[in-house]
CSV table of C-alpha atoms in Angstrom, one decimal:
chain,number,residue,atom,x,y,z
A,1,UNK,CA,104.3,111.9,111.6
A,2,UNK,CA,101.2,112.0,110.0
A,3,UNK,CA,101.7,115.5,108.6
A,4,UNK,CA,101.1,116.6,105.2
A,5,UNK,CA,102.8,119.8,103.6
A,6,UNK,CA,101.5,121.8,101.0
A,7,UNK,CA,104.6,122.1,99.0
A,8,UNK,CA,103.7,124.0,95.8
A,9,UNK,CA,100.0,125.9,94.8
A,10,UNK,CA,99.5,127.5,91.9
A,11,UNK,CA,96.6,128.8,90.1
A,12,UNK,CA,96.8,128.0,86.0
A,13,UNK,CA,96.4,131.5,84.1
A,14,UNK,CA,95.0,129.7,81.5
A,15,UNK,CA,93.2,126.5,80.5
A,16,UNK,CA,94.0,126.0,77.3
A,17,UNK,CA,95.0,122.3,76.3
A,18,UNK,CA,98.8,122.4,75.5
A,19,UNK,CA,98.9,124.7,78.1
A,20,UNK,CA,97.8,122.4,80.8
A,21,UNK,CA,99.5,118.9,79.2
A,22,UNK,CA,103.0,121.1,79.5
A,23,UNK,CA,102.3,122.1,82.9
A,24,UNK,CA,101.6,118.7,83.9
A,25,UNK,CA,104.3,117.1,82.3
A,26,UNK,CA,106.5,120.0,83.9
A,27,UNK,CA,105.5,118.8,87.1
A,28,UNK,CA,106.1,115.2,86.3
A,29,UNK,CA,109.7,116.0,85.8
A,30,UNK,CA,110.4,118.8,88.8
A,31,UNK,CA,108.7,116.6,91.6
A,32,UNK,CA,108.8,113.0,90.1
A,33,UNK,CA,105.5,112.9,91.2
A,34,UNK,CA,104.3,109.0,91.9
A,35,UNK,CA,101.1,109.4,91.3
A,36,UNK,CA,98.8,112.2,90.3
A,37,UNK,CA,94.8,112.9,90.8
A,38,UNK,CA,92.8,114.9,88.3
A,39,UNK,CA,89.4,115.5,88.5
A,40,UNK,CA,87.7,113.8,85.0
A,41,UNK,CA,84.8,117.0,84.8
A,42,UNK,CA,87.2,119.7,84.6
A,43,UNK,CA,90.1,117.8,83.1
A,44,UNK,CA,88.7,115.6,81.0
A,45,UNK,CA,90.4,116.7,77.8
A,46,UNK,CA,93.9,116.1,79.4
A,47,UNK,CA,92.9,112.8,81.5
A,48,UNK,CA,92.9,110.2,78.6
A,49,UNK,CA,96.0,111.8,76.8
A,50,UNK,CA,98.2,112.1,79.9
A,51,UNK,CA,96.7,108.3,81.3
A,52,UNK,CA,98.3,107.3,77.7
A,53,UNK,CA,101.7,109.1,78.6
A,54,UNK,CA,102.0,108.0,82.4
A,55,UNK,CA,99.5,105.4,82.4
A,56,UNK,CA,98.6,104.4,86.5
A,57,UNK,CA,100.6,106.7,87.7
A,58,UNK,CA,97.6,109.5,86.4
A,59,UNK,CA,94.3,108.6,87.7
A,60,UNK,CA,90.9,110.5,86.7
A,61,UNK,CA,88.5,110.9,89.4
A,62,UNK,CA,84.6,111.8,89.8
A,63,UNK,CA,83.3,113.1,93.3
A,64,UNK,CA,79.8,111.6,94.5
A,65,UNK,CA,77.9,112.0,97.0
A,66,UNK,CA,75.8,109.0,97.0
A,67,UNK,CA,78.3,105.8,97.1
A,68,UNK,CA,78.4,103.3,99.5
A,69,UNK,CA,81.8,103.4,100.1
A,70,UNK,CA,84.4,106.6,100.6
A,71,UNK,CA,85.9,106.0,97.6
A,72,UNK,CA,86.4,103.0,94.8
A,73,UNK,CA,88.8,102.3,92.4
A,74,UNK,CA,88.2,101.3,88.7
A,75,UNK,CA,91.2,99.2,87.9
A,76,UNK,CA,90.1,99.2,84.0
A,77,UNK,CA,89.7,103.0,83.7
A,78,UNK,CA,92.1,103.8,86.1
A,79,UNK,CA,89.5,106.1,87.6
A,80,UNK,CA,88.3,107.0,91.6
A,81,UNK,CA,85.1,107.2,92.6
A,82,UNK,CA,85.1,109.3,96.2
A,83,UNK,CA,82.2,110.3,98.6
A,84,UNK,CA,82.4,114.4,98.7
A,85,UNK,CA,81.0,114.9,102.0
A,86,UNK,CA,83.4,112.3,103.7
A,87,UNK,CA,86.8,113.6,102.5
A,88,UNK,CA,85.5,116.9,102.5
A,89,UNK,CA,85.1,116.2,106.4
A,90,UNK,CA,88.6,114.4,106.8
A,91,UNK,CA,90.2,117.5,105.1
A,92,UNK,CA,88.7,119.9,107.0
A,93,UNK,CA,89.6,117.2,109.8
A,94,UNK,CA,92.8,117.4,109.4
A,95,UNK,CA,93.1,121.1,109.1
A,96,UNK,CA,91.8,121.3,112.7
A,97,UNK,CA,94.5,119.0,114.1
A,98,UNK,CA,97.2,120.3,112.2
A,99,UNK,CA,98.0,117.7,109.9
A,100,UNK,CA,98.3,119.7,106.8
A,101,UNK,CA,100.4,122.7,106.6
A,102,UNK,CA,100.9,125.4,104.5
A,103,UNK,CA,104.0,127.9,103.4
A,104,UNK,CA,102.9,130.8,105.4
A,105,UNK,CA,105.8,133.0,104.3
A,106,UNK,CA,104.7,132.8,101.5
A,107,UNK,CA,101.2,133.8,102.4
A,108,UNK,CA,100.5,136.2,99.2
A,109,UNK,CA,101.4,133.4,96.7
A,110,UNK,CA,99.0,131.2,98.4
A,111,UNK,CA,95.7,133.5,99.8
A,112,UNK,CA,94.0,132.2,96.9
A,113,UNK,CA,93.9,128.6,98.2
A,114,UNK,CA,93.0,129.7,101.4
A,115,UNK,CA,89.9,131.4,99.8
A,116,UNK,CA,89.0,128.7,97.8
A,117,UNK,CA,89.5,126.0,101.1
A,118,UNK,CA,86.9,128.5,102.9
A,119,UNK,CA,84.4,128.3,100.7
A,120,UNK,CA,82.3,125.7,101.2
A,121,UNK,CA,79.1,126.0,103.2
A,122,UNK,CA,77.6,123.0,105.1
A,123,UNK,CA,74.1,122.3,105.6
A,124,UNK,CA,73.1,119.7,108.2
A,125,UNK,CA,69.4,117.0,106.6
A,126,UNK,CA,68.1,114.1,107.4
A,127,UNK,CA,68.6,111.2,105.8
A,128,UNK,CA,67.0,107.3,107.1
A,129,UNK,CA,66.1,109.6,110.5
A,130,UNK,CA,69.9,110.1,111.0
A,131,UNK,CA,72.1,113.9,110.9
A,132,UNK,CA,73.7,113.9,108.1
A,133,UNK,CA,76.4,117.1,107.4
A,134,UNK,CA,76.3,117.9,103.6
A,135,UNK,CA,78.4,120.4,102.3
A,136,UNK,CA,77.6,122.3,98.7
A,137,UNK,CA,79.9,125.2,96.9
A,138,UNK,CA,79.7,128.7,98.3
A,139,UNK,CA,79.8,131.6,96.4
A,140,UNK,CA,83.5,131.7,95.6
A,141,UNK,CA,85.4,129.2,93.6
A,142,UNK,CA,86.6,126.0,95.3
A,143,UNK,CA,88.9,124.7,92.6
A,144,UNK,CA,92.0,124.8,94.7
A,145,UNK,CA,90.0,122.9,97.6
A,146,UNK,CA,89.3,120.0,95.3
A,147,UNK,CA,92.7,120.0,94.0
A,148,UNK,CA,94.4,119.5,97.6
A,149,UNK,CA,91.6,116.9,98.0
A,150,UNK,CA,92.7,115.0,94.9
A,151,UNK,CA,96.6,115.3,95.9
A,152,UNK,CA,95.4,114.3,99.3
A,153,UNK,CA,93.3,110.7,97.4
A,154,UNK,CA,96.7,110.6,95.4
A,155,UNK,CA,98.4,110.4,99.1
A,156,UNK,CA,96.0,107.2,99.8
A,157,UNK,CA,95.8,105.7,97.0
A,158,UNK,CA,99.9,105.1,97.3
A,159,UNK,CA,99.5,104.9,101.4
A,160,UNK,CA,97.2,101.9,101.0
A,161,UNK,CA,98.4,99.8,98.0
A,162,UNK,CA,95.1,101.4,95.9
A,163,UNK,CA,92.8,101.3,98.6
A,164,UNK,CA,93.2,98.0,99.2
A,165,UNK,CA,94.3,98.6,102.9
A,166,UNK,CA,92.5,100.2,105.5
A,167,UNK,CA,95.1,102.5,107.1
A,168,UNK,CA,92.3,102.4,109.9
A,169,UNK,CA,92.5,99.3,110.9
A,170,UNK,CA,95.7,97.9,112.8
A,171,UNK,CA,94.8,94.3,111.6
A,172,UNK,CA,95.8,95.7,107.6
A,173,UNK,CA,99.0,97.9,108.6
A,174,UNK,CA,101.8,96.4,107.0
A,175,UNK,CA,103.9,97.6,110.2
A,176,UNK,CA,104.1,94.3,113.0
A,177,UNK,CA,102.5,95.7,115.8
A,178,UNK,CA,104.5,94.3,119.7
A,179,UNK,CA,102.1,91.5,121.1
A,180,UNK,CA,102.4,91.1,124.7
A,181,UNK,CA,102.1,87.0,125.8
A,182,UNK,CA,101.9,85.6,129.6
A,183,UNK,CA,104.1,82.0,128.6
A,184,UNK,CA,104.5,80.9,132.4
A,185,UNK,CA,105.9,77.6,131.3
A,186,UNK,CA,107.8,78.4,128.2
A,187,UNK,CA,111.6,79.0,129.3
């Protein structure tokens, strides 16, 4: 359908090294996760060791918000490249339609995320004579924010074959779309 649930949040209690390497590698084996997103500021002492253990299925990524494209892929480094603003946008998109749900009965485990989702504070420029909706960090932490954006890249980065289909355009979809034909003289 579209939808994407939010099927386990937690908030690290600490960031020491082998802390964080067991953690990941303890959600490796309880989710058999496919591919995994980690941000190469804040991670970058776990990024190269865990690449070396689960090679493309961890990719580092670096948020930017002045690239030409939404996001690119470096192959080599096994690294994304991703436009802030835009997927910052599509998130909060997606939050307004419904596509992305969260385990409300379990509301007090998860408040923090909500916090950290809220947090951001837009400010509208100009850029070229155009509008142009920028958003920055608020006052609160956002950590949990990026983190559902990088699960959301992992999401499609497998969708699209590594970005190399737009899952915009129908022409890419690996689903046949029905074609309608008018063959009068074809029996």
């Amino acid at each position: 359908t579209g939808t994407l649930n939010v099927e386990f949040a937690y908030r690290m209690k600490s960031t020491d090294f082998q802390h964080k390497m067991d953690f990941m590698k303890e959600m490796y084996k309880n989710y058999a996760i496919r591919i995994a997103v980690a941000d190469i500021g804040y991670g970058q002492d776990i990024c190269g060791e865990l690449q070396k253990i689960y090679g493309s299925r961890f990719l580092s990524c670096m948020a930017s918000g002045n690239i030409s494209k939404n996001v690119t892929y470096d192959k080599s480094m096994l690294q994304l490249k991703w436009n802030k603003n835009y997927y910052i946008e599509e998130l909060y998109d997606l939050m307004r339609k419904g596509k992305i749900k969260f385990p409300w009965q379990s509301f007090e485990k998860i408040d923090w995320l909500i916090d950290h989702i809220t947090s951001m504070e837009c400010d509208h420029t100009m850029v070229n004579g155009m509008p142009k909706k920028v958003y920055k960090k608020g006052p609160s932490p956002n950590d949990g924010f990026m983190a559902l954006i990088h699960a959301y890249l992992a999401y499609r980065f497998q969708m699209s074959n590594g970005f190399s289909i737009n899952l915009n355009n129908p022409a890419q979809s690996s689903v046949a779309t029905p074609k309608l034909a008018y063959l009068p003289k074809m029996r």
